[in-house]
Amino acid sequence: MLRSKALNDPPPAEADAASRSSRGFARDLGADRAAARARLRAVARARRRYGRLFLALPLLLIVMADVLLRGDRLLDLGGKHIASYLGAMVESAALWGLLLFAASSRRGAARWLAALLFVALATLSLGGQLYFHRQYATYLNLDATLFGTSLSASLFGQLRADGENFFRSVLPPLLLAIALVWLGRRIVRPGRTAWARAARLAAPAVVVAAFVLPCSYRTVQASTPDVIYFHAIGGLLKELAGVQTTAQVRPGLRTPPSLPPVTPRPGPQRNVLFILTESVRADATCSARTPVAAGEAPAACPGTPRIDAAVPDRLPLTQMRSNASTTAIGLAVLWSGLQPVATREALHTAPLVFDYAHAAGFDSAYWTSHHMMFANSRLYVQDLPVSHQCGATELDPLADIDLGADDRLLSAHVRSEVLSLREPFLAVAHFGNTHVPYLVDPEDAPFQPALESKAPDDNEAYRNFYRNAVYRQDAAIAELIRFVRSSPVGDRTVIVFTSDHGEAFREHGQLGHTGSILDEEIRVPGWIDAPPGTLTAAEEGALRAARDELVFHTDVAPTLLDLMGLWDEPALAGYRAAMVGHSLLRPSPGPAALALTNCTGIWGCAFKNWGMMRGNMKLESRAWDTAWHCYDVLADPREQRDLGPAACGDLPRLADALYGGPAGSVDVPAHLRDLAVGPRHD
C-alpha cells in the first residue's frame, strides 16, 4: 500500500509547483473579482453621475426647442421675466426629472404608471405646443384656452379638420419620450435608498403642482412651453370646476337706459339692411367694382362674383378697418359706436343701434347663423328690442358650435321674414360660415389647390380653402340682396355691408384672428348700396368722397343713426358724444386717434395686442414686444417696414397713457387692468 501510494504521489518538485499554481490561481481569481467589483463600483458611480445628468436631458431638449422656435423673443426678456423663465426651468426640471426617475425603476407596477404619465404629458404638452406655435406663432396659454367656452366641441372640430398635422407635431415628442424611458431604465436604474423612495413618491405630487401653480407670465410667455401648457390646462380645469380665474372676460347681460321717444328728421324715406359677415378680409372680396375702359364690360370679382353683380352701383369704402379682430368686440363697436377700450360697464350699458331704432319707432330684426352658445354670446343680444330674431339653433338644432348654421338657411330665413317688417325698419343679417373651420362646397370651389391642412408648407392651399368658403357664402348673401332689391321694399332700402374683422394667413406669423391688429386681421370690405332717392345729394357726395379715406367700424353706428335720421336728435346728444366716429354721410372732420385692441372689457384676448391709428399711421405692439412698431399702411400695405415709434407722432405718448406702455413692458395694460377682473356673475 505504501509503495502504491508512493508511486501515485507526484514528485516533491511537481507538488510544490502545483501548490504555487493553485495559490496563483486563487490570487488571480481574487484579483479578477476585486477588479470586477471595482468595475461595478465604477459603473455604479458613473450611473449615479451620468444618471443625474440624464434626468436633466428633458429640460435641455425643451429649452433647445424653445430657442429654435422663438429665440429672438427670449433674447428680449429682461428683469422679472428672466426670473420667471428660470423659475419655469426649475419647475420643468423637477417634473420631468422625477417622472423619468420613477419610470426608470427596475421593478414594480408604479414604474409603468410613471412611464405612462411621462410619455403622455410630454406628447401632449410639447407636441401640442409645437402644433399651436405652427398655427399662431405663439404658445397655447391660459387666455387662449379660456377664449371659448366650447373647448371640447372646438377641439374635436379642429382635429377633424387638421388631425394629420396635429399627429405630425406630436409624433416626435411621443417617440422621444418612449426612447428616454427605455434609456432611463438602462442608465438611471434607481436603487432602494430612502432618497429614491422619496423621489418616487414626489413624482405624482409634482405633476399635480404643475397644473395648479399659477406662476407663468402669460403676457410675454416668459416660461418654458411645457410650463405654459400645464398652467393653461390647469387653469381651464379650475374654470370648468367652478374655480373662476381672472383671465376670462365674456359678454354679459346688457342694461341699457330707457331712451325717450324721438322723431327722425324729415328726409328721404328709407329702411336699413345691415349685412355683416365673419372673418372676411378686404382682399377676399371686392368693395369696389374693377375699373374698366369705356365701353368694356366690368370684370367679375373672383372672390365674390355674385355679390359684385347684385350691387353694381354700390358706393365702396376701400379703406375700411375694424377696431379689433374679435367678433364680440366688433359687434359692440359696430352697434354702439364706442371704442373697444371703453369700460366693461360702458360697453354693457350703452344703447345699441337697435335701441335707437326702437326709440324712433323703427321695426327691427337681428338674424344670425352664429351659434349663440359660443362663449355665452346670447347674453349680449337676448334682450334686443327687436320683433324678429334667430340664431344658429333656430335654423338648425344640430348647428356646429364654430361654424354655426348653414348660411343658406339664414338667407332663406331672412327672405321669409324681411317683408313682414313694418317700415321703416332696421334689420341686421349676420352670416358666419367663413369662421374657421370654414364651410366649403367641394363641388363649387374654384380656388385650387385647396387643403384643410394648417401646415406651414400648405399655407397657400389653406388660404384657398378659406377663399372657397367666402365664395360659397357669396351665393347666400347675393341671393338675399337680389330678393330685397326685387321686392316691394327694395327701392326704399339702403344696404350697408362689412365684415366683423379679417383673417391672417401667416403674414406676420399668426393664423386666424384675435392675434393682432395688423391689417390682415382688421382691414375689411365695406360698401353702401343706396337706391336712387334714398340719399340726398350731399349724403351721396360725402359717401363718394369717403371712397378711399381711412374709415373705421367706429364710423358705422353714427352712419346707421344718420340713415335713420337720428344723428342730430338733441335727446341723444349725450350718447352721441361718447361716439368717436363720424357719419359717413357727412364730410369727414379729419382723422382722429383711435384705439385698436383685442383686450377689452367685453372680451378677454387670447393673445394680448394693442395699438392706435390716426389716418394711415398705425402704432402696434403684441404680447412679446418690448417697443411700439409704427407703419404707414398706405405706403406699406403689407406692414413690413417698421418706421419706429417716433414716425407715428404723438401716438406712442397717447398709447402709453392708454395702455401703460408697449405690450411686453407691463403684465396688463394699466387702463384695462380692472377690466380683466370685472364682474363674473354673467
XYZ file of C-alpha atoms in Angstrom:
682
model
C 0.000 0.000 0.000
C 2.794 2.370 0.893
C 4.542 1.546 -2.320
C 1.414 2.030 -4.327
C 0.768 5.373 -2.654
C 4.318 6.451 -3.286
C 4.010 5.525 -6.912
C 0.847 7.627 -7.238
C 2.148 10.745 -5.449
C 3.755 13.438 -7.597
C 7.371 14.244 -7.032
C 8.050 16.938 -4.416
C 9.062 19.476 -7.061
C 5.886 18.944 -9.029
C 3.765 19.165 -5.888
C 5.388 22.435 -4.945
C 4.751 23.820 -8.446
C 1.129 22.736 -8.312
C 0.723 24.370 -4.942
C 2.181 27.587 -6.222
C -0.064 27.410 -9.293
C -3.135 26.891 -7.118
C -2.255 29.807 -4.917
C -1.600 31.956 -8.035
C -4.931 30.987 -9.491
C -6.655 31.930 -6.258
C -4.812 35.233 -6.215
C -5.744 35.858 -9.858
C -9.313 34.883 -9.167
C -9.395 37.204 -6.195
C -7.844 39.945 -8.263
C -10.372 39.397 -11.014
C -13.167 39.515 -8.510
C -11.768 42.668 -6.985
C -11.402 44.206 -10.438
C -14.956 43.189 -11.275
C -16.184 44.727 -8.040
C -14.203 47.851 -8.816
C -15.675 47.968 -12.276
C -19.179 47.527 -10.854
C -18.489 50.300 -8.362
C -17.205 52.476 -11.205
C -20.275 51.684 -13.299
C -22.490 52.449 -10.313
C -20.664 55.743 -9.778
C -20.974 56.522 -13.492
C -24.649 55.668 -13.431
C -25.168 57.918 -10.446
C -23.172 60.684 -12.076
C -24.497 60.381 -15.610
C -27.912 59.254 -14.466
C -28.395 62.609 -12.769
C -27.286 64.333 -15.958
C -29.605 62.094 -17.968
C -32.536 63.207 -15.814
C -31.799 66.784 -16.872
C -31.915 65.844 -20.570
C -35.676 66.515 -20.991
C -35.250 70.102 -19.749
C -32.269 70.609 -22.073
C -34.257 69.372 -25.072
C -37.242 71.590 -24.176
C -35.109 74.722 -23.854
C -33.290 73.939 -27.100
C -36.607 73.532 -28.928
C -37.885 76.784 -27.400
C -34.776 78.647 -28.554
C -35.203 77.308 -32.085
C -38.856 78.412 -32.178
C -38.632 81.845 -30.564
C -35.015 82.627 -29.757
C -35.396 86.268 -30.797
C -38.194 86.794 -28.285
C -36.257 85.102 -25.493
C -33.359 87.473 -26.093
C -35.699 90.387 -25.430
C -36.686 89.136 -21.978
C -35.496 91.173 -19.055
C -35.875 91.642 -15.310
C -38.677 89.654 -13.720
C -39.359 87.844 -16.986
C -35.889 86.289 -16.920
C -36.563 85.241 -13.335
C -39.892 83.802 -14.466
C -38.211 81.757 -17.188
C -35.568 80.464 -14.776
C -38.318 79.515 -12.337
C -40.131 77.678 -15.124
C -36.916 75.788 -15.894
C -36.722 74.649 -12.276
C -40.360 73.518 -12.399
C -39.808 71.747 -15.711
C -36.638 70.034 -14.480
C -38.382 68.797 -11.335
C -41.416 67.498 -13.217
C -39.632 65.590 -15.960
C -36.678 64.524 -13.814
C -38.815 62.981 -11.078
C -41.182 61.317 -13.542
C -38.312 59.868 -15.552
C -36.588 58.740 -12.348
C -39.724 56.903 -11.220
C -40.259 55.436 -14.692
C -36.653 54.114 -14.722
C -37.161 51.785 -11.752
C -36.235 48.145 -12.343
C -39.384 46.618 -10.890
C -42.817 47.457 -9.553
C -46.099 48.471 -11.134
C -45.592 52.125 -10.201
C -42.841 52.455 -12.792
C -45.353 51.760 -15.577
C -47.707 54.446 -14.278
C -44.816 56.912 -14.137
C -43.757 55.922 -17.658
C -47.306 56.402 -18.946
C -47.519 59.854 -17.341
C -44.098 60.836 -18.698
C -44.902 59.789 -22.260
C -48.462 61.158 -22.292
C -47.618 64.539 -20.751
C -44.552 65.003 -22.948
C -46.551 64.150 -26.061
C -49.442 66.487 -25.258
C -47.534 69.422 -23.816
C -44.625 69.544 -26.245
C -46.388 68.196 -29.319
C -49.421 70.361 -28.612
C -47.302 73.483 -28.207
C -45.365 72.698 -31.377
C -48.637 72.351 -33.283
C -50.109 75.510 -31.767
C -46.970 77.550 -32.472
C -47.024 76.490 -36.107
C -50.543 77.923 -36.385
C -50.349 81.102 -34.329
C -46.636 81.926 -33.871
C -47.168 81.732 -30.104
C -47.877 79.081 -27.486
C -51.206 77.894 -26.117
C -51.689 79.732 -22.829
C -54.455 80.165 -20.278
C -56.001 83.100 -22.126
C -56.274 81.011 -25.284
C -57.826 78.012 -23.531
C -60.453 80.286 -21.985
C -61.065 82.128 -25.256
C -64.112 79.984 -25.998
C -66.226 78.079 -23.514
C -66.932 75.384 -26.081
C -63.445 73.892 -25.843
C -64.363 70.249 -26.398
C -66.514 70.919 -29.465
C -63.929 73.303 -30.928
C -61.081 70.882 -30.171
C -62.698 67.900 -31.866
C -63.679 70.078 -34.806
C -60.079 71.200 -35.119
C -58.788 67.626 -35.004
C -61.269 66.541 -37.646
C -60.090 69.315 -39.930
C -56.345 69.143 -39.266
C -55.702 65.861 -37.472
C -52.875 64.815 -39.784
C -50.749 67.858 -38.959
C -51.516 67.505 -35.266
C -50.289 63.902 -35.454
C -47.119 65.038 -37.215
C -46.482 67.511 -34.424
C -46.998 65.087 -31.547
C -45.242 62.083 -33.093
C -41.618 63.269 -32.499
C -42.206 64.051 -28.787
C -44.019 60.717 -28.413
C -41.135 58.712 -29.862
C -38.551 60.753 -27.982
C -40.375 60.271 -24.666
C -40.544 56.499 -25.202
C -36.827 56.450 -26.030
C -35.977 58.410 -22.878
C -37.871 55.929 -20.693
C -36.120 52.999 -22.407
C -32.701 54.582 -21.924
C -33.536 55.632 -18.386
C -34.106 52.037 -17.350
C -30.593 51.215 -18.553
C -28.774 54.309 -17.354
C -30.554 55.556 -14.233
C -31.741 52.313 -12.521
C -32.723 53.860 -9.169
C -31.801 51.963 -6.025
C -33.796 51.303 -2.875
C -32.445 54.160 -0.832
C -34.660 56.432 1.214
C -33.917 59.258 -1.230
C -35.018 57.142 -4.186
C -38.244 56.180 -2.439
C -38.944 59.840 -1.612
C -38.301 60.842 -5.217
C -40.754 58.237 -6.479
C -43.405 59.476 -4.066
C -42.770 63.103 -5.028
C -43.336 62.499 -8.758
C -47.177 62.470 -8.696
C -47.214 65.473 -6.359
C -45.098 67.454 -8.808
C -47.454 66.503 -11.658
C -50.413 67.870 -9.702
C -48.469 71.023 -8.801
C -47.619 71.614 -12.469
C -51.315 72.022 -13.244
C -52.061 74.116 -10.167
C -49.233 76.603 -9.671
C -50.103 79.865 -11.495
C -46.577 81.198 -11.969
C -46.167 81.759 -15.720
C -46.093 85.269 -17.139
C -48.749 84.859 -19.808
C -48.382 88.376 -21.148
C -44.975 87.705 -22.637
C -44.958 83.913 -22.216
C -41.776 84.135 -20.146
C -41.800 80.430 -19.313
C -40.845 77.202 -20.997
C -43.501 75.871 -23.393
C -44.360 72.862 -21.231
C -44.935 75.010 -18.140
C -47.133 77.411 -20.128
C -49.147 74.422 -21.335
C -49.637 72.914 -17.874
C -50.738 76.236 -16.411
C -53.134 76.733 -19.323
C -54.782 73.338 -18.929
C -54.762 73.619 -15.143
C -56.478 76.992 -15.308
C -59.062 75.638 -17.716
C -59.798 72.678 -15.430
C -60.246 75.034 -12.498
C -62.584 77.192 -14.558
C -64.651 74.189 -15.595
C -64.786 73.077 -11.958
C -66.207 76.442 -10.941
C -62.989 77.982 -9.610
C -63.089 81.258 -11.536
C -59.935 82.876 -12.822
C -59.272 86.494 -13.798
C -58.382 85.707 -17.381
C -61.815 85.069 -18.853
C -63.905 88.078 -19.875
C -67.119 87.469 -21.794
C -70.181 89.444 -22.854
C -72.865 89.731 -20.213
C -76.433 90.942 -19.955
C -76.902 94.477 -21.208
C -78.646 97.053 -19.062
C -79.160 99.955 -21.478
C -81.046 103.090 -20.431
C -84.648 103.667 -21.435
C -84.408 106.106 -24.326
C -87.059 108.780 -24.761
C -89.224 108.586 -27.883
C -87.553 110.503 -30.712
C -88.680 111.616 -34.150
C -86.457 111.119 -37.189
C -85.634 114.309 -39.069
C -87.514 114.907 -42.324
C -85.820 113.460 -45.343
C -85.853 110.509 -47.721
C -87.868 107.544 -46.516
C -85.521 104.595 -46.163
C -85.135 101.261 -44.458
C -81.708 99.954 -43.471
C -80.455 96.407 -44.020
C -77.073 95.884 -42.387
C -75.361 92.754 -43.770
C -72.486 91.653 -41.604
C -70.198 88.734 -42.321
C -67.464 86.921 -40.441
C -63.666 86.845 -40.876
C -63.766 88.182 -44.449
C -60.648 90.196 -45.176
C -60.645 93.048 -47.656
C -58.783 91.186 -50.406
C -61.126 88.164 -50.286
C -63.937 90.193 -51.850
C -64.374 93.443 -53.761
C -65.527 96.620 -52.061
C -65.359 98.419 -55.408
C -66.054 97.152 -58.903
C -62.993 96.637 -61.065
C -62.400 99.798 -63.127
C -62.693 99.245 -66.878
C -62.264 101.311 -70.006
C -65.282 102.962 -71.584
C -67.436 100.501 -73.478
C -65.947 97.434 -71.824
C -67.895 95.044 -69.598
C -66.780 95.109 -65.953
C -64.609 92.205 -64.840
C -66.137 89.870 -62.292
C -64.818 89.877 -58.748
C -63.136 86.440 -58.383
C -63.854 86.024 -54.672
C -67.484 87.169 -54.559
C -68.728 87.478 -58.146
C -72.432 87.157 -57.293
C -72.455 89.967 -54.714
C -70.426 92.020 -57.182
C -73.113 91.569 -59.815
C -76.018 92.081 -57.371
C -74.890 95.592 -56.316
C -73.189 97.083 -59.375
C -73.762 100.686 -58.261
C -72.586 100.325 -54.648
C -70.545 103.103 -53.066
C -67.291 101.467 -51.886
C -65.275 102.123 -48.746
C -61.929 100.743 -49.841
C -60.029 101.563 -46.648
C -62.459 100.260 -44.036
C -60.911 98.806 -40.869
C -62.279 97.178 -37.775
C -61.037 98.337 -34.373
C -60.368 94.757 -33.234
C -60.163 91.282 -34.733
C -62.582 89.630 -32.307
C -66.261 89.204 -33.174
C -67.734 90.119 -29.787
C -65.671 93.307 -29.663
C -66.506 94.081 -33.284
C -70.240 93.795 -32.653
C -70.041 96.056 -29.597
C -68.128 98.701 -31.558
C -70.303 98.456 -34.694
C -73.569 98.692 -32.779
C -72.654 101.148 -30.010
C -70.135 103.447 -31.689
C -67.851 103.210 -28.621
C -64.163 102.435 -28.794
C -63.076 98.909 -27.795
C -61.234 100.337 -24.762
C -64.434 101.670 -23.221
C -65.068 100.201 -19.787
C -66.998 96.985 -19.357
C -69.811 98.948 -17.742
C -69.959 101.373 -20.665
C -69.996 98.560 -23.221
C -72.875 96.867 -21.389
C -74.956 99.965 -20.690
C -74.558 101.927 -23.914
C -77.574 101.938 -26.238
C -77.109 99.945 -29.416
C -78.458 100.821 -32.856
C -81.426 98.544 -32.103
C -82.292 100.659 -29.054
C -82.082 103.880 -31.062
C -84.251 102.371 -33.798
C -86.858 101.295 -31.242
C -86.944 104.784 -29.712
C -87.559 106.236 -33.179
C -90.426 103.847 -33.938
C -88.481 101.668 -36.379
C -89.269 97.993 -36.572
C -86.069 95.947 -36.216
C -84.627 92.457 -36.529
C -81.440 90.545 -35.786
C -80.878 87.290 -37.646
C -77.630 85.346 -37.395
C -76.255 81.944 -38.331
C -73.764 82.184 -35.445
C -74.144 79.789 -32.530
C -75.250 81.880 -29.570
C -73.869 79.375 -27.051
C -70.331 80.151 -28.151
C -68.881 81.888 -25.090
C -72.415 82.813 -23.961
C -72.766 85.399 -26.715
C -76.538 85.027 -26.341
C -76.457 87.123 -23.161
C -75.447 90.259 -25.036
C -78.250 90.011 -27.598
C -81.044 88.234 -25.761
C -82.871 91.452 -24.767
C -82.609 93.376 -28.024
C -85.819 95.358 -28.708
C -86.492 93.569 -31.980
C -89.593 91.951 -33.436
C -87.666 89.198 -35.256
C -84.593 87.319 -34.028
C -82.928 83.972 -34.634
C -79.639 82.198 -34.003
C -77.983 79.072 -35.339
C -80.005 76.587 -33.335
C -83.302 78.064 -34.542
C -82.095 77.411 -38.078
C -80.557 74.014 -37.351
C -80.768 72.343 -33.907
C -77.545 70.463 -34.698
C -75.574 73.548 -35.763
C -71.811 73.388 -35.271
C -70.520 75.480 -32.360
C -67.819 77.152 -34.505
C -69.443 77.320 -37.942
C -72.988 77.921 -36.780
C -75.873 77.017 -39.070
C -75.600 76.937 -42.859
C -75.623 80.498 -44.251
C -78.037 79.329 -46.944
C -80.552 78.579 -44.183
C -80.044 82.074 -42.796
C -80.531 83.654 -46.212
C -83.776 81.715 -46.701
C -84.988 82.628 -43.206
C -84.339 86.343 -43.711
C -86.095 86.242 -47.067
C -89.113 84.649 -45.380
C -89.358 87.377 -42.735
C -87.947 90.623 -44.070
C -91.150 91.584 -45.890
C -93.130 91.196 -42.663
C -91.173 94.018 -41.059
C -93.076 97.248 -40.683
C -91.476 100.180 -42.465
C -89.275 101.934 -41.672
C -87.054 99.174 -40.329
C -83.511 98.430 -39.259
C -82.550 94.799 -39.909
C -79.208 93.073 -39.301
C -78.368 89.826 -41.129
C -75.206 88.323 -39.635
C -73.558 85.497 -41.628
C -70.971 83.160 -40.115
C -69.782 80.224 -42.264
C -66.492 81.948 -43.050
C -65.388 81.362 -39.471
C -62.767 78.651 -39.018
C -63.018 75.726 -39.832
C -64.782 77.286 -42.899
C -67.732 75.753 -44.729
C -66.889 74.845 -48.337
C -68.847 73.290 -51.200
C -66.425 70.757 -52.755
C -68.452 70.808 -55.973
C -68.121 74.578 -56.338
C -64.660 75.523 -55.108
C -62.767 77.475 -57.779
C -59.628 78.236 -55.778
C -57.239 75.323 -56.126
C -55.225 73.612 -54.827
C -57.211 73.828 -51.596
C -56.442 71.919 -48.395
C -57.741 71.916 -44.832
C -54.170 71.353 -43.685
C -52.785 74.114 -41.485
C -49.188 73.041 -42.003
C -46.899 75.977 -42.845
C -45.940 74.318 -46.135
C -49.643 74.188 -47.083
C -50.354 77.810 -46.219
C -51.436 78.926 -49.690
C -53.612 75.846 -50.164
C -55.220 76.544 -46.799
C -55.829 80.152 -47.845
C -57.544 78.794 -50.965
C -59.736 76.641 -48.738
C -60.764 79.816 -46.895
C -61.385 81.658 -50.161
C -63.672 78.832 -51.257
C -65.677 79.336 -48.041
C -66.038 83.042 -48.876
C -67.075 82.038 -52.399
C -69.757 79.693 -51.041
C -71.104 82.373 -48.700
C -71.196 84.819 -51.615
C -74.103 82.879 -53.135
C -76.200 83.061 -49.951
C -75.665 86.792 -49.443
C -76.184 87.633 -53.107
C -79.467 85.708 -53.122
C -80.690 87.805 -50.182
C -79.624 91.047 -51.879
C -81.359 90.141 -55.129
C -84.522 89.221 -53.216
C -84.599 92.525 -51.336
C -83.859 94.569 -54.447
C -86.680 92.860 -56.391
C -89.179 93.149 -53.508
C -91.680 95.960 -52.816
C -89.300 97.454 -50.188
C -86.226 97.221 -52.430
C -86.249 100.781 -53.748
C -86.535 102.170 -50.190
C -83.867 100.019 -48.516
C -80.238 101.069 -48.072
C -77.856 98.123 -47.671
C -74.700 98.517 -45.563
C -72.062 95.775 -45.789
C -68.881 94.958 -43.880
C -67.132 92.114 -42.045
C -66.529 91.960 -38.312
C -62.770 91.522 -38.869
C -60.267 89.910 -41.235
C -58.229 86.716 -41.161
C -54.466 86.121 -41.057
C -52.541 83.580 -43.093
C -49.081 83.902 -41.553
C -48.362 87.355 -42.996
C -46.788 88.114 -39.615
C -46.590 84.565 -38.286
C -50.113 84.158 -36.916
C -53.046 82.248 -38.367
C -56.719 83.129 -37.987
C -57.838 86.136 -35.947
C -57.632 87.764 -32.487
C -53.826 87.513 -32.644
C -53.039 91.078 -33.693
C -54.321 94.387 -35.017
C -52.241 94.120 -38.174
C -54.090 94.763 -41.428
C -54.613 91.145 -42.427
C -56.827 90.904 -39.332
C -58.533 94.305 -39.312
C -58.752 95.575 -42.886
C -62.208 94.557 -44.080
C -64.560 95.122 -47.021
C -67.088 97.915 -46.809
C -69.725 99.427 -49.089
C -73.157 101.062 -49.050
C -75.753 100.432 -51.744
C -78.471 103.080 -51.858
C -81.262 103.079 -54.462
C -81.942 106.403 -56.236
C -83.748 108.836 -53.984
C -82.724 107.239 -50.678
C -79.773 109.622 -50.207
C -79.647 113.366 -50.560
C -77.134 114.808 -52.984
C -74.972 115.925 -50.038
C -75.077 112.473 -48.452
C -74.155 110.755 -51.685
C -71.362 113.260 -52.255
C -69.931 112.610 -48.787
C -70.042 108.861 -49.343
C -68.269 109.168 -52.669
C -65.619 111.356 -51.046
C -65.098 108.678 -48.366
C -64.315 106.027 -51.001
C -60.562 105.899 -50.314
C -60.489 107.588 -46.911
C -59.337 105.680 -43.837
C -62.623 104.838 -42.130
C -63.343 102.526 -39.194
C -66.048 100.467 -37.586
C -66.452 103.270 -35.056
C -67.963 105.222 -38.001
C -70.660 102.607 -38.672
C -73.035 103.317 -35.751
C -73.034 107.087 -36.495
C -73.755 106.297 -40.157
C -76.633 103.963 -39.253
C -78.086 106.610 -36.932
C -77.797 109.176 -39.711
C -79.540 106.817 -42.140
C -82.368 106.599 -39.595
C -82.458 110.398 -39.310
C -81.302 110.429 -35.684
C -77.753 111.788 -35.742
C -78.822 115.358 -34.961
C -81.509 114.438 -32.415
C -80.946 116.653 -29.299
C -82.269 113.986 -26.921
C -79.432 111.696 -27.997
C -76.634 114.256 -27.711
C -75.156 112.696 -24.575
C -74.890 109.273 -26.172
C -73.606 110.741 -29.428
C -70.803 112.487 -27.511
C -69.429 109.103 -26.405
C -69.030 108.006 -30.025
C -65.635 108.782 -31.508
C -66.585 108.141 -35.149
C -68.433 110.273 -37.640
C -71.278 109.666 -40.070
C -70.016 108.718 -43.498
C -72.982 110.622 -44.937
C -71.238 113.824 -43.908
C -67.873 115.388 -44.756
C -65.003 113.929 -42.780
C -63.862 116.047 -39.811
C -60.323 114.717 -40.290
C -58.520 111.699 -38.839
C -58.829 111.022 -35.121
C -56.580 108.912 -32.890
C -58.408 105.608 -32.434
C -57.693 102.654 -30.150
C -57.183 99.191 -31.635
C -57.127 96.186 -29.323
C -58.418 92.677 -28.712
C -58.171 93.068 -24.924
C -61.355 94.720 -23.719
C -63.978 94.783 -21.023
C -66.354 92.704 -23.126
C -63.965 90.012 -24.346
C -60.614 88.915 -22.942
C -57.978 88.462 -25.617
C -56.404 85.100 -26.303
C -53.146 86.773 -27.346
C -52.592 90.248 -25.968
C -52.157 93.010 -28.548
C -52.715 96.747 -28.585
C -52.263 99.801 -30.751
C -53.635 103.059 -32.101
C -54.249 104.524 -35.503
C -54.659 108.002 -36.902
C -55.266 108.174 -40.616
C -52.732 105.977 -42.376
C -50.300 105.743 -39.441
C -50.622 102.706 -37.211
C -48.928 102.036 -33.882
C -48.874 98.364 -32.886
C -47.474 96.000 -30.287
C -48.049 92.377 -29.294
C -47.505 90.454 -26.079
C -43.865 89.602 -26.726
C -42.822 93.041 -27.993
C -40.894 95.478 -25.831
C -41.417 98.529 -28.055
C -44.104 100.019 -30.263
C -43.968 99.460 -34.025
C -45.123 102.141 -36.459
C -46.389 101.506 -40.003
C -47.703 103.639 -42.825
C -50.477 101.368 -44.099
C -50.852 103.196 -47.418
C -47.174 103.336 -48.344
C -46.508 99.897 -46.842
C -49.771 97.894 -47.050
C -48.078 94.652 -46.014
C -46.683 96.346 -42.896
C -43.161 95.075 -43.449
C -41.229 98.285 -42.672
C -41.279 99.360 -39.047
C -40.657 103.116 -39.117
C -40.011 103.338 -35.379
C -42.337 104.881 -32.770
C -41.242 108.460 -33.500
C -42.695 108.227 -37.024
C -46.167 107.887 -35.501
C -46.019 111.340 -33.926
C -47.877 111.569 -30.631
C -49.472 108.128 -30.922
C -46.809 106.473 -28.688
C -47.493 109.032 -25.949
C -51.239 108.537 -26.251
C -50.871 104.757 -26.317
C -48.563 104.775 -23.288
C -51.171 106.755 -21.378
C -53.967 104.443 -22.516
C -52.317 101.038 -22.180
C -49.478 101.612 -19.747
C -46.703 101.086 -22.291
C -45.837 98.650 -25.087
C -47.424 95.248 -24.657
C -44.385 93.493 -23.262
C -43.472 96.172 -20.735
C -46.394 95.509 -18.382
C -48.312 92.413 -17.359
C -51.703 94.013 -18.059
C -52.241 97.474 -19.567
C -52.949 99.954 -16.794
C -56.171 101.176 -18.418
C -57.506 97.640 -18.802
C -56.256 96.087 -15.554
C -59.611 96.452 -13.784
C -61.475 95.141 -16.825
C -59.739 91.781 -16.653
C -61.220 91.157 -13.216
C -64.637 92.592 -13.946
C -67.955 91.064 -12.906
C -68.041 87.326 -13.378
C -71.677 86.567 -12.480
C -72.630 86.659 -16.157
